Coordinates of C-alpha atoms and ligand atoms in Angstrom, one line a residue:
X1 CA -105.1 -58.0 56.2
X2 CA -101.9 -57.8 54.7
X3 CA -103.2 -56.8 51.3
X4 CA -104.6 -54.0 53.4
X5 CA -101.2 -52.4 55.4
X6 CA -99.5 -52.8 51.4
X7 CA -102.7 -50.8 49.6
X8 CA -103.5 -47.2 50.1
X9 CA -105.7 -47.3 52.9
X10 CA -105.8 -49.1 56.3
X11 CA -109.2 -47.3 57.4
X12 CA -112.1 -45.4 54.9
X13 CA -110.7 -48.0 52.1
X14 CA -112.7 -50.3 49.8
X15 CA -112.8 -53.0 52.1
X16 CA -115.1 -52.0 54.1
X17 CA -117.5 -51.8 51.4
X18 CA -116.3 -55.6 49.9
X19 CA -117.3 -56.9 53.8
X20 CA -120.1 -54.6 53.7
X21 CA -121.5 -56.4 50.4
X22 CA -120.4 -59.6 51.6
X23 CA -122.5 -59.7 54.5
X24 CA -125.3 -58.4 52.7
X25 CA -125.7 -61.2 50.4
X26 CA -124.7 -63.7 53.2
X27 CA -128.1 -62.5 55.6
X28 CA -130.4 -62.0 52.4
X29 CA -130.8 -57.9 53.4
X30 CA -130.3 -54.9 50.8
X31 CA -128.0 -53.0 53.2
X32 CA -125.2 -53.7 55.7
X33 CA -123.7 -50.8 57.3
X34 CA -120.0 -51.9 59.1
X35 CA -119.5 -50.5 62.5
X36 CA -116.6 -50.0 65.2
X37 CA -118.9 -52.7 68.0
X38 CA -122.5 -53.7 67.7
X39 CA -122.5 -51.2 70.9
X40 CA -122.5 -48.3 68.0
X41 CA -124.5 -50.3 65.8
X42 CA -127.2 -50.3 68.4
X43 CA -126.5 -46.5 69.1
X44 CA -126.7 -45.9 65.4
X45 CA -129.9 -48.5 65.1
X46 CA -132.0 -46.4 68.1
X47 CA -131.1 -42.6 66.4
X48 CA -132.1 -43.9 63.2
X49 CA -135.2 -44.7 64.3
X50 CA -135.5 -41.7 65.9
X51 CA -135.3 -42.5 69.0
X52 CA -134.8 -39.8 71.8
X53 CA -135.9 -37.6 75.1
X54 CA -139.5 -38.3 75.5
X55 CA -140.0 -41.9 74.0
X56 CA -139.4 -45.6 75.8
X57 CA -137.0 -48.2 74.7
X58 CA -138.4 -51.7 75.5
X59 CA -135.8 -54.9 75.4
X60 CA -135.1 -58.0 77.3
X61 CA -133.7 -58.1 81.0
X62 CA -131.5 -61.6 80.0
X63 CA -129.3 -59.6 78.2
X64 CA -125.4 -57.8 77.8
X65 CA -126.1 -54.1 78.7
X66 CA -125.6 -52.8 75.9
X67 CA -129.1 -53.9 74.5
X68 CA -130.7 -51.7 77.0
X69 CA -127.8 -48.8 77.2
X70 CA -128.5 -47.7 73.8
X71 CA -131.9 -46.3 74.5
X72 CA -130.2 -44.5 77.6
X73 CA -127.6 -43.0 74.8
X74 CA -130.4 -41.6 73.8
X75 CA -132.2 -40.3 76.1
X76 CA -135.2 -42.1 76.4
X77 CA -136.5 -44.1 78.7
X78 CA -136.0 -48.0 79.0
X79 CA -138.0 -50.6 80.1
X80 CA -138.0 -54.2 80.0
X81 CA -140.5 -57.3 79.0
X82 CA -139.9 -60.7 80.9
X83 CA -138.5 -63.9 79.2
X84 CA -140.3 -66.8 77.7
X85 CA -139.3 -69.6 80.4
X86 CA -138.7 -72.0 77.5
X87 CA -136.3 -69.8 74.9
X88 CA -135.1 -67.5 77.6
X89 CA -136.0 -65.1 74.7
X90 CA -138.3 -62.0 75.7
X91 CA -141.8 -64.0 76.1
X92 CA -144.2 -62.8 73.2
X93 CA -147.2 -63.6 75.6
X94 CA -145.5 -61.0 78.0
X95 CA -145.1 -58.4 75.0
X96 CA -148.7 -58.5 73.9
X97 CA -150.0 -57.8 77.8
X98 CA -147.5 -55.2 78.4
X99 CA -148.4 -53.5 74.8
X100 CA -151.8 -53.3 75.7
X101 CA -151.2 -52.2 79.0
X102 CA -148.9 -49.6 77.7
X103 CA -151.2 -48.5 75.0
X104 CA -154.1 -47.8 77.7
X105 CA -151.8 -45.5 80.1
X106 CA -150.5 -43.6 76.6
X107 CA -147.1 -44.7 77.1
X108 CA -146.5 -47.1 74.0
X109 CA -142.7 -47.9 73.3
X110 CA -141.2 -46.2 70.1
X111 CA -138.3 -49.1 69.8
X112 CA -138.5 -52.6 70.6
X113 CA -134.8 -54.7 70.8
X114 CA -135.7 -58.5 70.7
X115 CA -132.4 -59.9 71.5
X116 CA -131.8 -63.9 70.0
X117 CA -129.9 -65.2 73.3
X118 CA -127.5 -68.0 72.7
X119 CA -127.9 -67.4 69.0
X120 CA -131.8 -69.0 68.8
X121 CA -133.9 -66.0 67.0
X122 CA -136.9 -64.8 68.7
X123 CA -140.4 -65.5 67.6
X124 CA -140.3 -62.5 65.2
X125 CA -143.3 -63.0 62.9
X126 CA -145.6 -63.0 66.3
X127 CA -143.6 -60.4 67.6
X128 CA -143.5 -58.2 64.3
X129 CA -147.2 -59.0 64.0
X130 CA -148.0 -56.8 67.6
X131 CA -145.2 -54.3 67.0
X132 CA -147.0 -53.3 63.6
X133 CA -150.7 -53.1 65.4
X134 CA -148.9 -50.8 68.3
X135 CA -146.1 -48.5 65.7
X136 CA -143.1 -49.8 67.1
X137 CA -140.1 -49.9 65.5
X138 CA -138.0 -53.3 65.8
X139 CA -134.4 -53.9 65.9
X140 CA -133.2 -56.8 66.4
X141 CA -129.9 -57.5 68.6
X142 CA -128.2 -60.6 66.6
X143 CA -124.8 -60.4 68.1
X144 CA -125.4 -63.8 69.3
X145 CA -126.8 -65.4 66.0
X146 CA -124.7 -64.5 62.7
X147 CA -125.1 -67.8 60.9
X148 CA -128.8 -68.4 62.5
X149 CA -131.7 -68.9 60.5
X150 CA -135.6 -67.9 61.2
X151 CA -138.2 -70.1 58.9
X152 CA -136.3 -69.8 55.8
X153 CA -134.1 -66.4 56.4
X154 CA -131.0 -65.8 57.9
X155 CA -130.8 -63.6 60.7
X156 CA -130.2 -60.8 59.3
X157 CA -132.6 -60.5 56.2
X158 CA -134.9 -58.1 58.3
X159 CA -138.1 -59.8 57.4
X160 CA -139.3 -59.2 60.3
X161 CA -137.6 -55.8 61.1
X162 CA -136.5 -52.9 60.9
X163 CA -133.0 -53.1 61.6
X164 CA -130.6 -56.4 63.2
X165 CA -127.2 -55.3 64.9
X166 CA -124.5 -58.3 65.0
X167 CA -121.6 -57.7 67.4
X168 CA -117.7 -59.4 65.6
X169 CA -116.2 -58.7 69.1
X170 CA -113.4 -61.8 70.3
X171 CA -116.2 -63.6 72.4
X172 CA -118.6 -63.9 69.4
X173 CA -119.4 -66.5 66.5
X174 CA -117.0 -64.2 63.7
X175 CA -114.7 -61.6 64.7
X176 CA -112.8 -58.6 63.8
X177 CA -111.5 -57.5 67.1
X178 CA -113.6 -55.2 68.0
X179 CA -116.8 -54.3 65.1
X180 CA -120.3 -54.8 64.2
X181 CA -122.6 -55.2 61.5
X182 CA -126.5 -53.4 61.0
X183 CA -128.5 -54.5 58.1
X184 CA -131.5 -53.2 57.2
X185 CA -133.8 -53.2 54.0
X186 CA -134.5 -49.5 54.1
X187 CA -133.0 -47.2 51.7
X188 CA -133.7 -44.1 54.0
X189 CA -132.6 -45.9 57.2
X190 CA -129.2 -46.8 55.2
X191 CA -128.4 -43.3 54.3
X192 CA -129.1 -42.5 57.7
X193 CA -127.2 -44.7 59.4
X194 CA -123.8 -44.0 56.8
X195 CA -124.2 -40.8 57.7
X196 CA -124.7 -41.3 61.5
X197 CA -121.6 -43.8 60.9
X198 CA -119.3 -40.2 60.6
X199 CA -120.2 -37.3 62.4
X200 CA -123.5 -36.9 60.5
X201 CA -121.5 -35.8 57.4
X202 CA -122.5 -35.5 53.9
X203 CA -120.5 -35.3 50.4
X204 CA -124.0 -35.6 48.3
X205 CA -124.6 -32.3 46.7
X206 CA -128.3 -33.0 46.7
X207 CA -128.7 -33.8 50.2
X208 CA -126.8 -30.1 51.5
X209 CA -128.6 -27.2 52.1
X210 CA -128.8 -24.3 49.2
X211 CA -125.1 -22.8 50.4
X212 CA -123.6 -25.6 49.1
X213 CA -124.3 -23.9 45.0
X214 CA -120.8 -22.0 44.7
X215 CA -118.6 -23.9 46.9
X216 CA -115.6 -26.4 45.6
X217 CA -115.7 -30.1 45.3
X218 CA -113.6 -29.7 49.1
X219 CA -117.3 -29.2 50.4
X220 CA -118.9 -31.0 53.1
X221 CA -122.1 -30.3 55.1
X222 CA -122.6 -31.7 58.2
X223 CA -126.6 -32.0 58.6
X224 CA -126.8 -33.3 62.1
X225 CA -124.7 -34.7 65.1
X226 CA -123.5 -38.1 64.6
X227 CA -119.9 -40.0 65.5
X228 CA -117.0 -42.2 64.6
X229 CA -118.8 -45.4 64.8
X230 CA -116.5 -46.2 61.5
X231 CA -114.5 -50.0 61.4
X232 CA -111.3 -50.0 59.6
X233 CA -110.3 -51.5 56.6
X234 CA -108.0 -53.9 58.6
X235 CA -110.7 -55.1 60.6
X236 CA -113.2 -55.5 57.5
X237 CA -110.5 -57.9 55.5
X238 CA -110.5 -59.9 58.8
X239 CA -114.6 -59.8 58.6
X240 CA -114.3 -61.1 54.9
X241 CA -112.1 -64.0 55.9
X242 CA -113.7 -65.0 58.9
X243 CA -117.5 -64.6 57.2
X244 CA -116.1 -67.3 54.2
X245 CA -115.5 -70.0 57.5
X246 CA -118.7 -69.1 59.2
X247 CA -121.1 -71.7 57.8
X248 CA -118.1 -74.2 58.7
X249 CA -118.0 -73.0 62.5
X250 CA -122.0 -73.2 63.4
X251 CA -122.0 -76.7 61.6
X252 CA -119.4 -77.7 64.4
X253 CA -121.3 -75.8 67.1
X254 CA -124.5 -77.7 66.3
X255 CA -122.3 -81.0 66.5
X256 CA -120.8 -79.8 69.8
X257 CA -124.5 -79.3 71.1
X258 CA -125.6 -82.1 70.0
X259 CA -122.7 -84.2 72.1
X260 CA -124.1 -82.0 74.8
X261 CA -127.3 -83.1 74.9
X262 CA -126.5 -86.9 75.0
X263 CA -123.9 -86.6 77.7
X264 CA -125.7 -84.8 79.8
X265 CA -129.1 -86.6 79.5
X266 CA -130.7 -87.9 82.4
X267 CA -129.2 -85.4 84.4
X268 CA -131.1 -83.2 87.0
X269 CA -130.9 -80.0 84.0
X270 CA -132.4 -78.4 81.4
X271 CA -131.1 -78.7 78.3
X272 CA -131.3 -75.8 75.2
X273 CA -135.0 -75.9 74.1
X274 CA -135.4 -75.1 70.4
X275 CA -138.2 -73.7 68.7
X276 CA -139.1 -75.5 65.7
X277 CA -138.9 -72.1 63.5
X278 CA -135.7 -71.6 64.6
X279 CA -131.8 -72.7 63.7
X280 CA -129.6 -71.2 66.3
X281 CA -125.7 -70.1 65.7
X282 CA -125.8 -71.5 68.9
X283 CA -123.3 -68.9 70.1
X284 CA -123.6 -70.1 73.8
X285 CA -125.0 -73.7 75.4
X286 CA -127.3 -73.2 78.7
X287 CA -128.1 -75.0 81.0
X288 CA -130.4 -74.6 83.6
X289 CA -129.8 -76.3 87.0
X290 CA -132.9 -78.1 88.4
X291 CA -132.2 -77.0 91.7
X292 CA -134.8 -78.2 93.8
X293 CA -133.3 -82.0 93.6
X294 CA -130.0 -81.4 94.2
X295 CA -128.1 -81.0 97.5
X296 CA -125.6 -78.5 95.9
X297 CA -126.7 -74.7 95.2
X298 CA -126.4 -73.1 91.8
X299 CA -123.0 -71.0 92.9
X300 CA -121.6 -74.3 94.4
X301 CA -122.3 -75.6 91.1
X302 CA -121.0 -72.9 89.0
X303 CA -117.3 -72.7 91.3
X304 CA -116.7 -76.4 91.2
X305 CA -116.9 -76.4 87.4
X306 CA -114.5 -73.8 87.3
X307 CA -112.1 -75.3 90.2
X308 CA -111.9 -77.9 87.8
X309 CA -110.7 -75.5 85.3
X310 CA -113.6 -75.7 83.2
X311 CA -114.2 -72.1 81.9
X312 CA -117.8 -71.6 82.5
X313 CA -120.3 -68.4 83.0
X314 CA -123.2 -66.9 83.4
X315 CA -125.2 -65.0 81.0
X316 CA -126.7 -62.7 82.0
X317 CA -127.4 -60.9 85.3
X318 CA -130.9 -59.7 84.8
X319 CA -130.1 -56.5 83.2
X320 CA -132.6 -54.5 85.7
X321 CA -130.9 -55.7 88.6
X322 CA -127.7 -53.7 88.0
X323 CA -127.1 -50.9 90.5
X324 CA -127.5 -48.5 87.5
X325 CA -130.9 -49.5 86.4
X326 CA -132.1 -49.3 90.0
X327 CA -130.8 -46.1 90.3
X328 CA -133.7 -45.8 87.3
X329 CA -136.5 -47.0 89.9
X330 CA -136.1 -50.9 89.1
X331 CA -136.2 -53.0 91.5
X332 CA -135.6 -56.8 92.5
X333 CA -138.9 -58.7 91.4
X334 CA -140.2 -56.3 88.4
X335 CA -139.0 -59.3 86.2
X336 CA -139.6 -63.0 88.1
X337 CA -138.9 -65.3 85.3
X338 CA -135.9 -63.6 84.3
X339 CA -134.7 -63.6 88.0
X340 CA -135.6 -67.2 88.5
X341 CA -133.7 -67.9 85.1
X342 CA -130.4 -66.0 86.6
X343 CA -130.7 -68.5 89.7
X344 CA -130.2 -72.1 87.7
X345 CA -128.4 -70.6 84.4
X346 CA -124.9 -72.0 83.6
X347 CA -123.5 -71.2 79.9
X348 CA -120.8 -74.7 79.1
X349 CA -117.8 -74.6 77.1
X350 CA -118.9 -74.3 73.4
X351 CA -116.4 -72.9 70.7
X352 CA -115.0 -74.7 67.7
X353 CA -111.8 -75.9 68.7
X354 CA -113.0 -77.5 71.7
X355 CA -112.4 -81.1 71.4
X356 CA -114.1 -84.1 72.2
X357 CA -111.9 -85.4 75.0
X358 CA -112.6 -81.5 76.8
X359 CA -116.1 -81.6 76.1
X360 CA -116.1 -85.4 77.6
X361 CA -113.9 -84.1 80.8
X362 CA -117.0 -81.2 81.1
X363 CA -119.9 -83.4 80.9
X364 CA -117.8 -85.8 83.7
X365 CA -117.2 -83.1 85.7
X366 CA -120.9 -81.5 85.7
X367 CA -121.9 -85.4 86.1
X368 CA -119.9 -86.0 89.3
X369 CA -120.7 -82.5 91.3
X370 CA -124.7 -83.2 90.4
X371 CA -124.7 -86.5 91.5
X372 CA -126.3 -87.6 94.9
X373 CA -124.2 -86.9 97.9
Ligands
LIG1 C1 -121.6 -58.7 72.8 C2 -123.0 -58.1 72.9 C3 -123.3 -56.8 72.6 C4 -122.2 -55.7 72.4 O1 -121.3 -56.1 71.4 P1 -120.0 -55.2 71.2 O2 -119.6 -55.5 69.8 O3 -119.0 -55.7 72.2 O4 -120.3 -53.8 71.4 C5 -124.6 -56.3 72.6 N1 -125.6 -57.2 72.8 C6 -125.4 -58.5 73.1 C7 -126.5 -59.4 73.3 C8 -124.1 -59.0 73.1 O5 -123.9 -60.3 73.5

């Protein structure tokens, strides 16, 4: 970062493109495209794919808004498929019903967002299977699993879709502030989304229209509407440093988990599932509360963790359930397992730097407020 504030340029400079080729050959795709949030990148992902007034947007409800907003940036319509009550992941068994339902009543999705919560990938070859027999495009929200694998890719490598969106925001597994990543294997859908990246913009003669023949090498063309989705070259020498420790700080993670699980055996929860495809970045550790044997409710729960200053949370509010997406016509019950999910879910502690002794002190404390009273 300080080679950056001494060079020539602190935004539009070449180290976007260094984090941009970095991350390429990290995930295994031909293209990374870096981005001011993976909000943009999701933006960018959905008008790349063509994605507007007219067409439906399907994602998961157990999810940060922003999966399902970009669809409404776009004006299309969005809609939801229920988890898998094992992965908390969108359930596939759910996907193929609600495809053929869809395909019946005309009204097939043009996008689907799989989202990998807590960093554990989706079943994508089952998922990219039904989303080729129906024509529906996939992109796949990884802001929760840079550093995950599927089989034997990295999230990331797009062999399963069209597009993946990571999110380098504070809260996340890498960071840059603020920023986000797209990677795709798609020459067109790369062009597309540079382009998209600033205000639709173009400096390749052979892409403007036939006006450009006697203009100067000042010319531009602007071909359609895009944004300022761009990062800055500040932010992309933090990406490069922080993508070299990465490896490093899902190794601990999976250690951190793994103390989890042991300390909090035999208790009345569920612990992470993990699907045998899958190697999570295990961004976040969930549990779920098995409420029906303990005297204590989920919130009481959740507020004596934290009145013990342990810095728990919840993710997420079923995404349909927000007062904006009822104002869309959803309504409490269109999604039961999610609901039922939101009523036992509690993320723990789980970053790097947390040490054994905190981690001990939280599996205590969860100990003592489940025990019998
Ligand atoms: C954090 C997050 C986003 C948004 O990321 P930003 O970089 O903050 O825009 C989108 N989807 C999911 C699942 C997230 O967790």
């Amino acid at each position: 970062m300080v080679d950056v504030l001494r060079s020539d340029f602190i935004t539009q400079g070449p180290a976007i493109q260094a984090f941009e080729d970095a991350f390429a050959t990290y995930t295994g795709a031909k293209y990374a495209v870096a981005v001011s949030s993976a909000t943009a990148g999701l933006h960018l992902a959905c008008l790349a794919s063509s994605l507007s007034s007219g067409d439906t947007m399907w994602t998961s409800p157990i999810t940060f808004v922003a999966s399902a907003n970009c669809g409404r940036y776009c004006n299309a319509e969005v809609d939801f498929v229920d988890i898998d009550p094992c992965t908390y992941n969108l359930s596939v068994n759910e996907l193929e019903k609600k495809l053929r339902h869809a395909k019946e009543k005309n009204t097939l999705p043009k996008v689907l967002i799989p989202v990998h919560l807590s960093g554990q990938p989706c079943e994508m070859e089952a998922i990219h299977t039904l989303a080729k027999e129906y024509g529906v495009h996939i992109i796949e929200d990884a802001s929760h699993a840079i550093g995950a694998s599927y089989q034997s890719n990295k999230v990331g490598a797009c062999q399963f879709s069209d597009m993946t969106v990571f999110s380098f925001h504070p809260v996340k597994i890498i960071t840059t502030a603020e920023g986000g990543m797209i990677t795709t294997n798609s020459k067109e859908l790369y062009d597309k989304l540079i382009r998209l990246r600033t205000h639709g913009i173009t400096r390749d003669p052979k892409l403007m229209t036939e006006s450009a023949q006697n203009e100067g090498s000042w010319y531009y063309q602007q071909l359609e509407l895009g944004f300022n989705y761009r990062i800055t070259d500040l932010q992309a020498a933090l990406g490069c440093s922080q993508l070299k420790r990465l490896d490093e700080f899902v190794t601990t993670r999976h250690q951190l988990a793994k103390r989890y699980n042991t300390g909090l055996a035999n208790l009345p929860v569920t612990l992470p599932f993990q699907h045998h495809d899958t190697y999570s970045a295990y961004h976040l550790y969930i549990i779920r509360l098995q409420t029906e044997s303990l005297t204590l409710t989920h919130k009481d729960v959740f507020e004596g963790l934290r009145a013990n200053g342990i810095g728990v949370n919840l993710h997420y509010i079923p995404v349909h359930t927000q007062p904006y997406y009822q104002s869309l016509g959803f309504k409490q019950g269109d999604f039961p397992n999610a609901e039922h999910y939101y009523q036992e879910a509690i993320s723990l502690p789980l970053y790097p730097d947390l040490s054994v002794a905190e981690q001990d002190r939280v599996i205590n404390v969860l100990r003592s407020l489940l025990k019998p009273h």
